[in-house]
mmCIF file of C-alpha atoms in Angstrom:
data_model
loop_
_atom_site.group_PDB
_atom_site.id
_atom_site.type_symbol
_atom_site.label_atom_id
_atom_site.label_comp_id
_atom_site.label_asym_id
_atom_site.label_seq_id
_atom_site.Cartn_x
_atom_site.Cartn_y
_atom_site.Cartn_z
ATOM 1 C CA MET A 1 -51.598 -17.795 74.985
ATOM 2 C CA GLU A 2 -49.231 -20.595 74.139
ATOM 3 C CA LEU A 3 -51.729 -21.934 71.597
ATOM 4 C CA ALA A 4 -51.932 -18.546 69.900
ATOM 5 C CA LEU A 5 -48.150 -18.350 69.713
ATOM 6 C CA ILE A 6 -47.989 -21.823 68.186
ATOM 7 C CA ILE A 7 -50.641 -20.895 65.627
ATOM 8 C CA LEU A 8 -48.709 -17.709 64.761
ATOM 9 C CA VAL A 9 -45.469 -19.627 64.214
ATOM 10 C CA ILE A 10 -47.252 -22.164 62.020
ATOM 11 C CA ALA A 11 -48.810 -19.332 59.999
ATOM 12 C CA VAL A 12 -45.443 -17.654 59.484
ATOM 13 C CA ILE A 13 -43.884 -20.921 58.356
ATOM 14 C CA PHE A 14 -46.836 -21.548 56.042
ATOM 15 C CA VAL A 15 -46.497 -18.070 54.477
ATOM 16 C CA VAL A 16 -42.720 -18.397 54.059
ATOM 17 C CA ARG A 17 -43.028 -21.784 52.391
ATOM 18 C CA THR A 18 -45.954 -20.715 50.244
ATOM 19 C CA PHE A 19 -44.875 -17.387 48.750
ATOM 20 C CA LYS A 20 -41.684 -17.243 46.666
ATOM 21 C CA ILE A 21 -40.163 -14.187 44.994
ATOM 22 C CA VAL A 22 -38.029 -15.163 41.998
ATOM 23 C CA PRO A 23 -35.396 -12.503 41.003
ATOM 24 C CA GLN A 24 -34.973 -11.232 37.438
ATOM 25 C CA GLN A 25 -32.843 -13.442 35.136
ATOM 26 C CA ASN A 26 -33.363 -16.447 37.405
ATOM 27 C CA ALA A 27 -35.330 -19.674 37.077
ATOM 28 C CA TRP A 28 -36.321 -21.981 39.950
ATOM 29 C CA VAL A 29 -37.234 -25.603 39.463
ATOM 30 C CA VAL A 30 -40.163 -26.828 41.604
ATOM 31 C CA GLU A 31 -40.494 -30.499 42.588
ATOM 32 C CA ARG A 32 -43.756 -31.998 43.830
ATOM 33 C CA LEU A 33 -43.209 -34.997 46.058
ATOM 34 C CA GLY A 34 -39.681 -35.391 44.615
ATOM 35 C CA LYS A 35 -40.723 -35.147 40.945
ATOM 36 C CA TYR A 36 -40.218 -32.243 38.546
ATOM 37 C CA ASP A 37 -43.388 -30.179 38.352
ATOM 38 C CA ARG A 38 -42.675 -26.750 36.866
ATOM 39 C CA THR A 39 -40.195 -23.890 36.479
ATOM 40 C CA LEU A 40 -40.819 -20.606 38.267
ATOM 41 C CA THR A 41 -40.164 -17.412 36.280
ATOM 42 C CA PRO A 42 -39.280 -14.012 37.856
ATOM 43 C CA GLY A 43 -41.953 -12.519 40.114
ATOM 44 C CA LEU A 44 -44.161 -13.561 43.047
ATOM 45 C CA LYS A 45 -44.985 -17.274 42.913
ATOM 46 C CA PHE A 46 -46.900 -19.756 45.079
ATOM 47 C CA VAL A 47 -45.718 -23.153 46.272
ATOM 48 C CA ILE A 48 -47.781 -25.711 48.194
ATOM 49 C CA PRO A 49 -46.094 -26.141 51.559
ATOM 50 C CA PHE A 50 -44.822 -29.598 52.532
ATOM 51 C CA VAL A 51 -45.870 -30.935 49.118
ATOM 52 C CA GLU A 52 -43.764 -28.825 46.759
ATOM 53 C CA ARG A 53 -40.290 -27.449 47.171
ATOM 54 C CA VAL A 54 -37.771 -25.469 45.150
ATOM 55 C CA GLY A 55 -35.218 -28.096 44.182
ATOM 56 C CA TYR A 56 -32.800 -26.016 41.961
ATOM 57 C CA LYS A 57 -32.080 -22.378 41.389
ATOM 58 C CA HIS A 58 -30.404 -21.299 38.131
ATOM 59 C CA SER A 59 -29.091 -17.976 36.925
ATOM 60 C CA LEU A 60 -29.921 -17.238 33.282
ATOM 61 C CA LYS A 61 -27.105 -14.715 32.906
ATOM 62 C CA GLU A 62 -24.034 -15.304 30.740
ATOM 63 C CA VAL A 63 -21.383 -16.973 32.891
ATOM 64 C CA PRO A 64 -17.606 -16.765 32.240
ATOM 65 C CA LEU A 65 -15.812 -19.983 33.126
ATOM 66 C CA ASP A 66 -12.050 -20.108 33.427
ATOM 67 C CA VAL A 67 -10.643 -23.270 31.787
ATOM 68 C CA PRO A 68 -7.512 -24.413 33.647
ATOM 69 C CA SER A 69 -4.170 -24.356 31.831
ATOM 70 C CA GLN A 70 -3.064 -27.613 30.228
ATOM 71 C CA VAL A 71 -0.281 -29.010 28.055
ATOM 72 C CA CYS A 72 -1.203 -29.802 24.435
ATOM 73 C CA ILE A 73 1.000 -31.525 21.850
ATOM 74 C CA THR A 74 0.916 -30.227 18.277
ATOM 75 C CA LYS A 75 1.131 -32.239 15.077
ATOM 76 C CA ASP A 76 4.903 -31.645 14.893
ATOM 77 C CA ASN A 77 5.356 -32.938 18.486
ATOM 78 C CA THR A 78 5.771 -29.577 20.191
ATOM 79 C CA GLN A 79 4.347 -28.958 23.653
ATOM 80 C CA LEU A 80 2.131 -25.948 24.201
ATOM 81 C CA GLN A 81 0.837 -24.584 27.486
ATOM 82 C CA VAL A 82 -2.736 -23.449 26.706
ATOM 83 C CA ASP A 83 -5.375 -21.820 28.846
ATOM 84 C CA GLY A 84 -8.645 -20.176 27.923
ATOM 85 C CA ILE A 85 -11.972 -18.828 29.052
ATOM 86 C CA LEU A 86 -15.429 -20.159 28.217
ATOM 87 C CA TYR A 87 -18.728 -18.267 28.150
ATOM 88 C CA PHE A 88 -21.988 -20.190 28.580
ATOM 89 C CA GLN A 89 -25.611 -19.603 29.529
ATOM 90 C CA VAL A 90 -28.365 -21.806 30.994
ATOM 91 C CA THR A 91 -31.193 -22.038 28.463
ATOM 92 C CA ASP A 92 -33.209 -24.979 29.845
ATOM 93 C CA PRO A 93 -33.413 -25.021 33.687
ATOM 94 C CA MET A 94 -35.031 -28.466 33.765
ATOM 95 C CA ARG A 95 -32.248 -30.088 31.702
ATOM 96 C CA ALA A 96 -29.626 -28.172 33.655
ATOM 97 C CA SER A 97 -31.078 -29.646 36.848
ATOM 98 C CA TYR A 98 -31.387 -33.261 35.753
ATOM 99 C CA GLY A 99 -29.173 -33.631 32.639
ATOM 100 C CA SER A 100 -25.854 -33.640 34.494
ATOM 101 C CA SER A 101 -24.864 -33.846 38.114
ATOM 102 C CA ASN A 102 -22.471 -30.908 37.562
ATOM 103 C CA TYR A 103 -22.652 -29.266 34.143
ATOM 104 C CA ILE A 104 -19.877 -26.793 34.980
ATOM 105 C CA VAL A 105 -17.341 -29.569 35.551
ATOM 106 C CA ALA A 106 -18.642 -31.378 32.459
ATOM 107 C CA ILE A 107 -18.186 -28.295 30.279
ATOM 108 C CA THR A 108 -14.696 -27.641 31.646
ATOM 109 C CA GLN A 109 -13.486 -31.196 31.030
ATOM 110 C CA LEU A 110 -15.013 -31.314 27.566
ATOM 111 C CA ALA A 111 -13.404 -27.980 26.652
ATOM 112 C CA GLN A 112 -9.972 -29.274 27.661
ATOM 113 C CA THR A 113 -10.267 -32.551 25.755
ATOM 114 C CA THR A 114 -11.632 -30.821 22.652
ATOM 115 C CA LEU A 115 -8.830 -28.261 22.753
ATOM 116 C CA ARG A 116 -6.187 -30.983 22.934
ATOM 117 C CA SER A 117 -7.799 -32.757 19.993
ATOM 118 C CA VAL A 118 -7.936 -29.630 17.830
ATOM 119 C CA ILE A 119 -4.360 -28.538 18.556
ATOM 120 C CA GLY A 120 -3.081 -32.077 17.963
ATOM 121 C CA LYS A 121 -4.162 -31.753 14.322
ATOM 122 C CA MET A 122 -2.190 -28.550 13.733
ATOM 123 C CA GLU A 123 1.473 -27.617 13.453
ATOM 124 C CA LEU A 124 3.030 -25.140 15.865
ATOM 125 C CA ASP A 125 3.049 -22.156 13.492
ATOM 126 C CA LYS A 126 -0.592 -22.707 12.582
ATOM 127 C CA THR A 127 -1.712 -22.620 16.219
ATOM 128 C CA PHE A 128 -0.657 -18.965 16.439
ATOM 129 C CA GLU A 129 -2.288 -18.083 13.109
ATOM 130 C CA GLU A 130 -5.545 -20.029 13.474
ATOM 131 C CA ARG A 131 -6.818 -18.981 16.901
ATOM 132 C CA ASP A 132 -10.235 -18.129 15.511
ATOM 133 C CA MET A 133 -10.524 -21.567 13.944
ATOM 134 C CA ILE A 134 -9.501 -23.253 17.225
ATOM 135 C CA ASN A 135 -12.057 -21.230 19.183
ATOM 136 C CA ALA A 136 -14.807 -22.037 16.676
ATOM 137 C CA SER A 137 -13.990 -25.763 16.770
ATOM 138 C CA VAL A 138 -14.149 -25.883 20.574
ATOM 139 C CA VAL A 139 -17.452 -23.976 20.660
ATOM 140 C CA SER A 140 -18.985 -26.264 18.024
ATOM 141 C CA ALA A 141 -18.037 -29.445 19.905
ATOM 142 C CA LEU A 142 -19.147 -28.099 23.291
ATOM 143 C CA ASP A 143 -22.429 -26.693 22.022
ATOM 144 C CA GLU A 144 -23.455 -30.012 20.539
ATOM 145 C CA ALA A 145 -22.773 -31.917 23.759
ATOM 146 C CA ALA A 146 -24.182 -29.248 26.065
ATOM 147 C CA LEU A 147 -27.671 -29.438 24.547
ATOM 148 C CA ASN A 148 -28.462 -32.387 26.851
ATOM 149 C CA TRP A 149 -27.336 -30.325 29.832
ATOM 150 C CA GLY A 150 -29.623 -27.360 29.111
ATOM 151 C CA VAL A 151 -26.622 -25.115 28.523
ATOM 152 C CA LYS A 152 -25.697 -22.975 25.513
ATOM 153 C CA VAL A 153 -21.951 -22.444 24.921
ATOM 154 C CA LEU A 154 -21.604 -18.941 23.480
ATOM 155 C CA ARG A 155 -17.875 -18.615 22.771
ATOM 156 C CA TYR A 156 -14.443 -19.794 23.766
ATOM 157 C CA GLU A 157 -11.309 -17.653 23.790
ATOM 158 C CA ILE A 158 -7.702 -18.790 24.124
ATOM 159 C CA LYS A 159 -5.983 -16.527 26.616
ATOM 160 C CA ASP A 160 -2.416 -17.679 26.143
ATOM 161 C CA LEU A 161 -0.315 -20.077 24.057
ATOM 162 C CA THR A 162 3.081 -20.667 25.631
ATOM 163 C CA PRO A 163 5.626 -22.937 23.899
ATOM 164 C CA PRO A 164 8.785 -24.174 25.695
ATOM 165 C CA ALA A 165 11.659 -21.753 26.235
ATOM 166 C CA GLU A 166 13.823 -23.459 23.579
ATOM 167 C CA ILE A 167 11.076 -23.052 21.011
ATOM 168 C CA LEU A 168 10.635 -19.413 21.987
ATOM 169 C CA ARG A 169 14.346 -18.737 21.470
ATOM 170 C CA ALA A 170 14.289 -20.491 18.095
ATOM 171 C CA MET A 171 11.224 -18.533 17.038
ATOM 172 C CA GLN A 172 12.848 -15.283 18.123
ATOM 173 C CA ALA A 173 15.983 -16.116 16.148
ATOM 174 C CA GLN A 174 13.852 -16.937 13.119
ATOM 175 C CA ILE A 175 11.973 -13.657 13.418
ATOM 176 C CA THR A 176 15.250 -11.736 13.784
ATOM 177 C CA ALA A 177 16.732 -13.423 10.712
ATOM 178 C CA GLU A 178 13.584 -12.727 8.711
ATOM 179 C CA ARG A 179 13.622 -9.057 9.669
ATOM 180 C CA GLU A 180 17.328 -8.759 8.798
ATOM 181 C CA LYS A 181 16.599 -10.399 5.453
ATOM 182 C CA ARG A 182 13.805 -7.925 4.800
ATOM 183 C CA ALA A 183 16.094 -5.038 5.769
ATOM 184 C CA LEU A 184 18.808 -6.229 3.353
ATOM 185 C CA ILE A 185 16.277 -6.685 0.578
ATOM 186 C CA ALA A 186 14.871 -3.232 1.222
ATOM 187 C CA ALA A 187 18.372 -1.698 1.202
ATOM 188 C CA SER A 188 19.302 -3.459 -2.054
ATOM 189 C CA GLU A 189 16.036 -2.374 -3.630
ATOM 190 C CA GLY A 190 16.746 1.181 -2.533
ATOM 191 C CA LYS A 191 20.262 1.108 -4.071
ATOM 192 C CA ARG A 192 18.896 -0.427 -7.260
ATOM 193 C CA GLN A 193 16.219 2.240 -7.520
ATOM 194 C CA GLU A 194 18.814 4.920 -6.801
ATOM 195 C CA GLN A 195 21.043 3.657 -9.635
ATOM 196 C CA ILE A 196 18.064 3.507 -11.960
ATOM 197 C CA ASN A 197 17.116 7.073 -11.041
ATOM 198 C CA LEU A 198 20.690 8.312 -11.556
ATOM 199 C CA ALA A 199 20.972 6.563 -14.921
ATOM 200 C CA GLU A 200 17.604 7.934 -15.980
ATOM 201 C CA GLY A 201 18.638 11.398 -14.872
ATOM 202 C CA GLU A 202 21.927 11.202 -16.826
ATOM 203 C CA ARG A 203 20.036 9.949 -19.872
ATOM 204 C CA GLN A 204 17.528 12.791 -19.670
ATOM 205 C CA ALA A 205 20.351 15.293 -19.164
ATOM 206 C CA PHE A 206 22.268 13.926 -22.180
ATOM 207 C CA ILE A 207 19.120 14.051 -24.307
ATOM 208 C CA ALA A 208 18.400 17.604 -23.187
ATOM 209 C CA LYS A 209 22.020 18.644 -23.866
ATOM 210 C CA SER A 210 22.043 17.073 -27.332
ATOM 211 C CA GLU A 211 18.696 18.660 -28.118
ATOM 212 C CA GLY A 212 20.066 22.011 -27.012
ATOM 213 C CA GLU A 213 23.223 21.632 -29.122
ATOM 214 C CA ARG A 214 21.139 20.538 -32.114
ATOM 215 C CA GLN A 215 18.817 23.500 -31.730
ATOM 216 C CA SER A 216 21.824 25.784 -31.304
ATOM 217 C CA GLU A 217 23.394 24.478 -34.533
ATOM 218 C CA ILE A 218 20.066 24.853 -36.323
ATOM 219 C CA ASN A 219 19.726 28.412 -35.070
ATOM 220 C CA LEU A 220 23.358 29.201 -36.069
ATOM 221 C CA ALA A 221 22.863 27.730 -39.537
ATOM 222 C CA GLN A 222 19.638 29.635 -39.969
ATOM 223 C CA GLY A 223 21.394 32.810 -38.839
ATOM 224 C CA GLU A 224 24.296 32.286 -41.280
ATOM 225 C CA ALA A 225 21.856 31.524 -44.100
ATOM 226 C CA ALA A 226 19.902 34.634 -43.272
ATOM 227 C CA ALA A 227 23.145 36.673 -43.194
ATOM 228 C CA ILE A 228 24.304 35.267 -46.558
ATOM 229 C CA LEU A 229 20.879 35.955 -48.038
ATOM 230 C CA ALA A 230 20.931 39.479 -46.651
ATOM 231 C CA VAL A 231 24.466 40.099 -48.074
ATOM 232 C CA ALA A 232 23.422 38.662 -51.429
ATOM 233 C CA GLU A 233 20.318 40.798 -51.519
ATOM 234 C CA ALA A 234 22.349 43.850 -50.530
ATOM 235 C CA SER A 235 24.961 43.106 -53.233
ATOM 236 C CA ALA A 236 22.230 42.562 -55.808
ATOM 237 C CA GLU A 237 20.586 45.814 -54.780
ATOM 238 C CA ALA A 238 23.957 47.597 -54.985
ATOM 239 C CA ILE A 239 24.576 46.196 -58.462
ATOM 240 C CA ARG A 240 21.135 47.243 -59.579
ATOM 241 C CA LYS A 241 21.748 50.748 -58.265
ATOM 242 C CA ILE A 242 25.197 50.888 -59.988
ATOM 243 C CA ALA A 243 23.657 49.760 -63.264
ATOM 244 C CA GLY A 244 20.966 52.400 -62.917
ATOM 245 C CA ALA A 245 23.579 55.031 -62.121
ATOM 246 C CA ILE A 246 25.614 54.093 -65.226
ATOM 247 C CA ARG A 247 22.618 54.675 -67.424
ATOM 248 C CA GLU A 248 22.247 58.177 -66.005
ATOM 249 C CA PRO A 249 24.008 61.137 -67.758
ATOM 250 C CA GLY A 250 27.665 61.234 -66.672
ATOM 251 C CA GLY A 251 27.428 57.821 -65.079
ATOM 252 C CA GLU A 252 29.849 56.171 -67.476
ATOM 253 C CA ALA A 253 32.522 58.787 -66.826
ATOM 254 C CA ALA A 254 32.122 58.309 -63.100
ATOM 255 C CA VAL A 255 32.584 54.590 -63.481
ATOM 256 C CA GLN A 256 35.729 55.119 -65.592
ATOM 257 C CA LEU A 257 37.091 57.343 -62.872
ATOM 258 C CA LYS A 258 36.313 54.775 -60.176
ATOM 259 C CA VAL A 259 37.925 51.974 -62.159
ATOM 260 C CA ALA A 260 41.010 54.076 -62.741
ATOM 261 C CA GLU A 261 41.245 54.780 -59.007
ATOM 262 C CA LYS A 262 40.990 51.053 -58.215
ATOM 263 C CA ALA A 263 43.680 50.280 -60.797
ATOM 264 C CA VAL A 264 46.041 52.844 -59.390
ATOM 265 C CA GLU A 265 45.318 51.599 -55.877
ATOM 266 C CA ALA A 266 46.062 48.018 -56.955
ATOM 267 C CA TYR A 267 49.411 49.052 -58.461
ATOM 268 C CA GLY A 268 50.200 50.867 -55.234
ATOM 269 C CA ASN A 269 49.431 47.768 -53.125
ATOM 270 C CA LEU A 270 51.675 45.633 -55.298
ATOM 271 C CA ALA A 271 54.475 48.101 -54.782
ATOM 272 C CA ARG A 272 54.071 48.016 -50.993
ATOM 273 C CA VAL A 273 53.965 44.228 -50.810
ATOM 274 C CA ASN A 274 57.036 43.560 -53.001
ATOM 275 C CA ASN A 275 59.092 46.522 -51.806
ATOM 276 C CA THR A 276 59.362 47.455 -55.475
ATOM 277 C CA MET A 277 57.720 50.282 -57.254
ATOM 278 C CA ILE A 278 55.891 48.922 -60.279
ATOM 279 C CA VAL A 279 55.060 51.481 -62.914
ATOM 280 C CA PRO A 280 53.357 50.638 -66.193
ATOM 281 C CA GLY A 281 55.686 50.878 -69.139
ATOM 282 C CA ASN A 282 52.959 52.370 -71.227
ATOM 283 C CA MET A 283 50.205 54.500 -69.837
ATOM 284 C CA THR A 284 47.937 53.240 -72.581
ATOM 285 C CA GLU A 285 47.795 50.032 -70.641
ATOM 286 C CA VAL A 286 45.822 51.834 -67.919
ATOM 287 C CA SER A 287 43.408 53.244 -70.441
ATOM 288 C CA GLY A 288 43.056 49.769 -71.989
ATOM 289 C CA LEU A 289 42.310 48.296 -68.578
ATOM 290 C CA ILE A 290 39.676 50.920 -68.041
ATOM 291 C CA ALA A 291 38.162 50.247 -71.419
ATOM 292 C CA SER A 292 38.061 46.499 -70.711
ATOM 293 C CA ALA A 293 36.358 47.082 -67.384
ATOM 294 C CA MET A 294 33.834 49.360 -68.984
ATOM 295 C CA ALA A 295 33.134 46.790 -71.632
ATOM 296 C CA VAL A 296 32.465 44.182 -68.960
ATOM 297 C CA ILE A 297 30.179 46.564 -67.165
ATOM 298 C CA LYS A 298 28.294 47.293 -70.365
ATOM 299 C CA GLY A 299 28.036 43.588 -71.139
ATOM 300 C CA VAL A 300 30.312 43.839 -74.238
ATOM 301 C CA PRO A 301 33.189 41.335 -74.556
ATOM 302 C CA PRO A 302 36.670 42.888 -74.322
ATOM 303 C CA GLY A 303 38.122 43.935 -77.710
ATOM 304 C CA GLY A 304 34.706 44.078 -79.378
ATOM 305 C CA GLY A 305 33.371 47.135 -81.136
ATOM 306 C CA GLY A 306 30.260 48.969 -80.392
ATOM 307 C CA GLY A 307 28.102 46.192 -81.680
ATOM 308 C CA GLY A 308 30.517 45.205 -84.598
ATOM 309 C CA THR A 309 32.028 41.825 -85.436
ATOM 310 C CA ALA A 310 35.623 41.031 -84.418
ATOM 311 C CA GLN A 311 38.025 40.447 -87.367
ATOM 312 C CA ALA A 312 40.062 37.302 -87.376
ATOM 313 C CA ARG A 313 43.799 37.784 -87.708
ATOM 314 C CA PRO A 314 45.677 35.868 -90.362
ATOM 315 C CA ARG A 315 48.176 33.339 -89.027
#
């Protein structure tokens, strides 16, 4: 009975040490008699008991590693408190087992020294503007060194850059002054644009007003010209009608009567204006005036005969 129990225990131990189940995204390094033999991939694997053993177990997942905060000095001798986070992944389990006694500590120390070196080549203002360049420089340096450790450095991110309090106050004052300067510039530009707009508006208004006055004068002149032309045409038409009426039977007598009326009316107006009654001394003067007017109407010079030649008087 005791022998059967001993055999059972030995069998259980043999099974446990022989069969290994490797989880997904893991790699186990097997040593045979203390020497590297092979790497076990995920699944059910067999190991020779008492001859082989699993020496190292590695996770192949991406691992975030917090890099402790440290003080870095910039090119312009300003202290910066910098901390970051590093992401890496085991790519070669054998190298990760035998390349470094502790690859995590090695990566952390190398990240800190590389970060100090990169920031030491930059001025303070550039460190805030060139974070991507700093991260890329750290990753490049770490990735080259980590090849011997079987580790792939994927990326590095700076979490915080903290300058001294005095520098922070100076930077805040600088930012405030810059924003005030921008505000003043914007206000002056607004006033300048406002003045330009007002001047342009006044100019356009003056041009529109002058154009309106010019058009008004043109319209007025055209209206006066049209009125004068209409009066002239009406007068010409009236003259033509009077001339036609004179040539009609009894037209000449009517004209004589009209001229006589105008003459009498003129004498009457003179009397009213001068408060003196003016009467012709000889009534033949009225008939002579009528005859002269008729001669003008007929186109015959005054004193001329009906087509005869005037006689010259002896001196």
